[in-house]
Structure formats: structure tokens, C-alpha cells
GROMACS .gro file of C-alpha atoms in nm:
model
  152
    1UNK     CA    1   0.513   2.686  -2.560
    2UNK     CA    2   0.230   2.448  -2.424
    3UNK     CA    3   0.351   2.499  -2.101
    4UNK     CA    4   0.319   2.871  -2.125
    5UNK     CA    5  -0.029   2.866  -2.235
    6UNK     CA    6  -0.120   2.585  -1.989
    7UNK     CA    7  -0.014   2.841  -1.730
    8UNK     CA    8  -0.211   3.127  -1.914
    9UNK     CA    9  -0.496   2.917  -1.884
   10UNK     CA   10  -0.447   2.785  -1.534
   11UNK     CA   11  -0.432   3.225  -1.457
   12UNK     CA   12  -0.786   3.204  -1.591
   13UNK     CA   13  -0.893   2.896  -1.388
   14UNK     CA   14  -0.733   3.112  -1.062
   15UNK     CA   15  -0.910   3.408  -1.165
   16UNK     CA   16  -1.253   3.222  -1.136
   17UNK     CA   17  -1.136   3.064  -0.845
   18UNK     CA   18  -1.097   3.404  -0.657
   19UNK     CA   19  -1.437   3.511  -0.776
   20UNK     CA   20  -1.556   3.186  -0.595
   21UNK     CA   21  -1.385   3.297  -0.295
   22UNK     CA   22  -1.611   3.650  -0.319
   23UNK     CA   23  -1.873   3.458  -0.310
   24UNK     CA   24  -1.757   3.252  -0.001
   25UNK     CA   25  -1.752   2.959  -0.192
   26UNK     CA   26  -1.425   2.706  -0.154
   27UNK     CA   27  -1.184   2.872  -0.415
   28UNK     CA   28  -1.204   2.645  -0.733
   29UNK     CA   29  -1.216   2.731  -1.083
   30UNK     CA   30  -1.222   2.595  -1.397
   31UNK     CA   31  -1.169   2.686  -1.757
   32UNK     CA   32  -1.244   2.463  -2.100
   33UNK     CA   33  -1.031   2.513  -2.404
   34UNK     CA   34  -1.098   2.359  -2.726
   35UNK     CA   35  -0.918   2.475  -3.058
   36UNK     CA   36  -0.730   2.737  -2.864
   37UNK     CA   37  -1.028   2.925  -2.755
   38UNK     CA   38  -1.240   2.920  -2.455
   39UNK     CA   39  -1.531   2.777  -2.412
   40UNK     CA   40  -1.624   2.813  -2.050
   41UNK     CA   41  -1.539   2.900  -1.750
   42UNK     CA   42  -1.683   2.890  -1.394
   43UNK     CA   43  -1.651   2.873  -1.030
   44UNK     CA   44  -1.730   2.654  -0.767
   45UNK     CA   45  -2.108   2.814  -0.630
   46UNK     CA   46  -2.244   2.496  -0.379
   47UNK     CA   47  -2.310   2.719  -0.137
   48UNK     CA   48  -2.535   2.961  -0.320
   49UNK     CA   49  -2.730   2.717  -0.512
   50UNK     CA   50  -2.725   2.453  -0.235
   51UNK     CA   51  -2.643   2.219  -0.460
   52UNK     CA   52  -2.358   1.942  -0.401
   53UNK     CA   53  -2.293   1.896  -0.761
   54UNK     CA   54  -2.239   2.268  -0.826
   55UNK     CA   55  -1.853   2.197  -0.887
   56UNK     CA   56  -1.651   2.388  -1.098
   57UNK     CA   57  -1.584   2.138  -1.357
   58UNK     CA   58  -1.971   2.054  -1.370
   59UNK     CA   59  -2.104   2.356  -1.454
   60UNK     CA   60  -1.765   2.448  -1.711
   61UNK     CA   61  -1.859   2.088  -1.873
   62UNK     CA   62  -2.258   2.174  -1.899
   63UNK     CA   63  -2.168   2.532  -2.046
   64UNK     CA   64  -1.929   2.384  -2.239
   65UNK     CA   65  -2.150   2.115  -2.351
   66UNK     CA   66  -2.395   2.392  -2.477
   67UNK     CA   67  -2.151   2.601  -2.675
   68UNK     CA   68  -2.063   2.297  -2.852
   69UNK     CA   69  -2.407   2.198  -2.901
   70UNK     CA   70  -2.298   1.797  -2.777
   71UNK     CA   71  -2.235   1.620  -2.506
   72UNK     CA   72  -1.918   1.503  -2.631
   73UNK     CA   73  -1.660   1.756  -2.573
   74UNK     CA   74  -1.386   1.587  -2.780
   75UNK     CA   75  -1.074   1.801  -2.870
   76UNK     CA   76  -1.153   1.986  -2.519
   77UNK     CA   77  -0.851   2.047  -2.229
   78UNK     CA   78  -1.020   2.121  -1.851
   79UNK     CA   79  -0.775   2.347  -1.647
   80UNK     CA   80  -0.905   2.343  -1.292
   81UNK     CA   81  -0.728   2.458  -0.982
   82UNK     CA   82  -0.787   2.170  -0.805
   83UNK     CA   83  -0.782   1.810  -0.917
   84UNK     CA   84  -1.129   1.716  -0.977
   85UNK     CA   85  -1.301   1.461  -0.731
   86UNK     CA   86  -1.477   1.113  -0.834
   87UNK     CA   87  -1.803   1.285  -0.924
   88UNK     CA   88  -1.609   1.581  -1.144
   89UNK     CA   89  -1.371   1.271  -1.273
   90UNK     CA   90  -1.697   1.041  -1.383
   91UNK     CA   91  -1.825   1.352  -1.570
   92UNK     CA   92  -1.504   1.435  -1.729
   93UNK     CA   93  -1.467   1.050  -1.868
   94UNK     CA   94  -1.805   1.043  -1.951
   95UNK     CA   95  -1.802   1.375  -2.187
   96UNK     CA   96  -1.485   1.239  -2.341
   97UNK     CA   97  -1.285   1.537  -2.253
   98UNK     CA   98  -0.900   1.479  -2.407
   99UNK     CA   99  -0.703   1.658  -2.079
  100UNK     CA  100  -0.742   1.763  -1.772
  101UNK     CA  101  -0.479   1.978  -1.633
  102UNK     CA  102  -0.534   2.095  -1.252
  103UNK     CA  103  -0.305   2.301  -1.017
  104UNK     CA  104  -0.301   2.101  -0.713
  105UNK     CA  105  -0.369   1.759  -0.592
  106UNK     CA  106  -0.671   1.696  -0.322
  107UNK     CA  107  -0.523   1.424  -0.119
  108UNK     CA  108  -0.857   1.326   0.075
  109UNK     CA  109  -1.083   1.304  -0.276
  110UNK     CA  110  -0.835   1.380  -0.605
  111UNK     CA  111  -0.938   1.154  -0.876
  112UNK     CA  112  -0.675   1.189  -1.110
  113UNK     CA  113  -0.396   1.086  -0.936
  114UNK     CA  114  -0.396   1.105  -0.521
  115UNK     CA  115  -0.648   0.871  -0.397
  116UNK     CA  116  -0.792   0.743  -0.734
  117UNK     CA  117  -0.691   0.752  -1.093
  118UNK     CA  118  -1.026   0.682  -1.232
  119UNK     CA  119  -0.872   0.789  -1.648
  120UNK     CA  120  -0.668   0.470  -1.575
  121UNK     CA  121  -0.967   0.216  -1.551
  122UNK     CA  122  -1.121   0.126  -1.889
  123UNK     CA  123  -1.418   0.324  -1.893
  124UNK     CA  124  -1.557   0.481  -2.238
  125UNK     CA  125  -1.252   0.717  -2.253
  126UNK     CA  126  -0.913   0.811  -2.067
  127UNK     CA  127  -0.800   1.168  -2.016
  128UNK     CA  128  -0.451   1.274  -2.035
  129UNK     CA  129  -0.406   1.381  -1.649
  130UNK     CA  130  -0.158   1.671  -1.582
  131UNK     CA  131  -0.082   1.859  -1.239
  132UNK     CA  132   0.112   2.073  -1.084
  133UNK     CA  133   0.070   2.422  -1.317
  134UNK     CA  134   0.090   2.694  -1.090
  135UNK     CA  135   0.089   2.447  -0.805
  136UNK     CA  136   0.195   2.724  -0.499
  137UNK     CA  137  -0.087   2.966  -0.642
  138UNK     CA  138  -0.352   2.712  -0.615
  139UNK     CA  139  -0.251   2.582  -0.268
  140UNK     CA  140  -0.194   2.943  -0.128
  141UNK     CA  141  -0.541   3.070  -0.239
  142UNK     CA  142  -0.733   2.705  -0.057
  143UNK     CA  143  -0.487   2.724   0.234
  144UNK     CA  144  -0.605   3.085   0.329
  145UNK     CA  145  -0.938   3.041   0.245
  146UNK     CA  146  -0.945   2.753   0.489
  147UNK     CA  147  -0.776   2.918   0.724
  148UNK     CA  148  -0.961   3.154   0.726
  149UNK     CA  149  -1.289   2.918   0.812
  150UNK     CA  150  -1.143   2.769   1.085
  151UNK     CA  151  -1.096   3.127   1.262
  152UNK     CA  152  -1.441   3.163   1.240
   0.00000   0.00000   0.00000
């Protein structure tokens, strides 16, 4: 059963992630569940505010930060369709998010498990790391969007 709504959520995460690629941003999403309920969701949107920290999992973690009224998002699961980079990963830790469950890895900059796994150093807390839900989805939807660029 957690599997199945891990994947229902991970649908949500791709649905944001497509509305990223609308907006010719690189196709990431991200979706923050605490108590069974979402709390946010958001895209990927560096190129339209010019902004290098406009990550998916930032902005979910500020909006979710405000619908919780804390910082602290204890009791909170981040499904993103990528695994989150070092920046994404240091923000994660530091709101003391329980899980993080991503679709596929990011060999050049995944901090979770492909070229760092920053919740194993003993830092103020340590997500529960998961990949791999909806895996082919994920990849498919960067694949084609970077395709795409490079035709261009």
C-alpha cells in the first residue's frame, strides 16, 4: 500500500514536472506530503525568475514551510522526480524533512545517493532516501526535454 501511494504521489511530482517543461524550464517537480495530505507542490522555474536556487524542492520546502507555519517540516515525505542536488539536499536536512523519495538518480549532482549521500553524514537530521518510483517516467520526460535542447 505505501508503494501505491508513493507512486500516486510521484504522478503528482510528474505532473508538476510537465508544467515545468511548458514553461521551458528542465522538467522537475516536487510534491510534500505530511499526514497524508499535501502540502505543496511546485516546479522547477530558474529560468523565469533567473534565480539558481529556484529548484523544485526549494520552493515546495518554503511553501511548505508556510502552510505549516515552521521551519521544521517534521512528519513531511518530499517526492521529487529527480534526486535533489547538494543545495536541495542541505535544505532538506536542514528543515528536518523525514523522506525523500525521488524518481531518478542525477549521476553528475544527486545528493542522495549517486555522487553524494549527504543524509548519511551526521548533520542535524538524516532523511530516509528512496529512488527509483516511476523511474522510466522520470528519465523519459528529462531525456526528451534534453534532447530536445540540443536540436536547438
Amino acid at each position: 500500500m505505501k508503494k501505491t501511494f508513493d507512486e500516486e504521489q510521484m504522478r503528482l511530482s510528474l505532473g508538476e514536472a510537465e508544467n515545468a517543461l511548458a514553461c521551458g524550464e528542465i522538467p522537475v517537480g516536487a510534491v510534500i506530503v505530511k499526514d497524508g495530505q499535501i502540502i505543496s507542490k511546485t516546479h522547477n522555474l530558474c529560468q523565469g525568475e533567473h534565480d539558481a536556487t529556484a529548484h523544485a524542492e526549494l520552493l515546495a520546502i518554503s511553501k511548505a514551510c508556510r502552510a505549516v507555519g515552521s521551519w521544521r517540516l517534521h512528519g513531511c515525505t518530499l517526492y521529487v522526480t529527480m534526486e535533489p542536488c547538494p543545495m536541495c539536499m542541505g535544505a532538506i536536512i536542514n528543515s528536518r524533512m523525514d523522506r525523500v523519495v525521488y524518481g531518478v538518480k542525477d549521476a553528475r549532482a544527486g545528493a542522495c545517493h549517486s555522487l553524494l549521500s549527504l543524509q548519511n553524514y551526521p548533520l542535524e537530521s538524516s532523511p530516509v532516501c528512496e529512488g527509483g518510483v516511476l523511474e522510466e517516467e522520470c528519465r523519459s520526460l528529462l531525456q526528451s526535454f534534453f534532447l530536445k535542447k540540443r536540436k536547438n
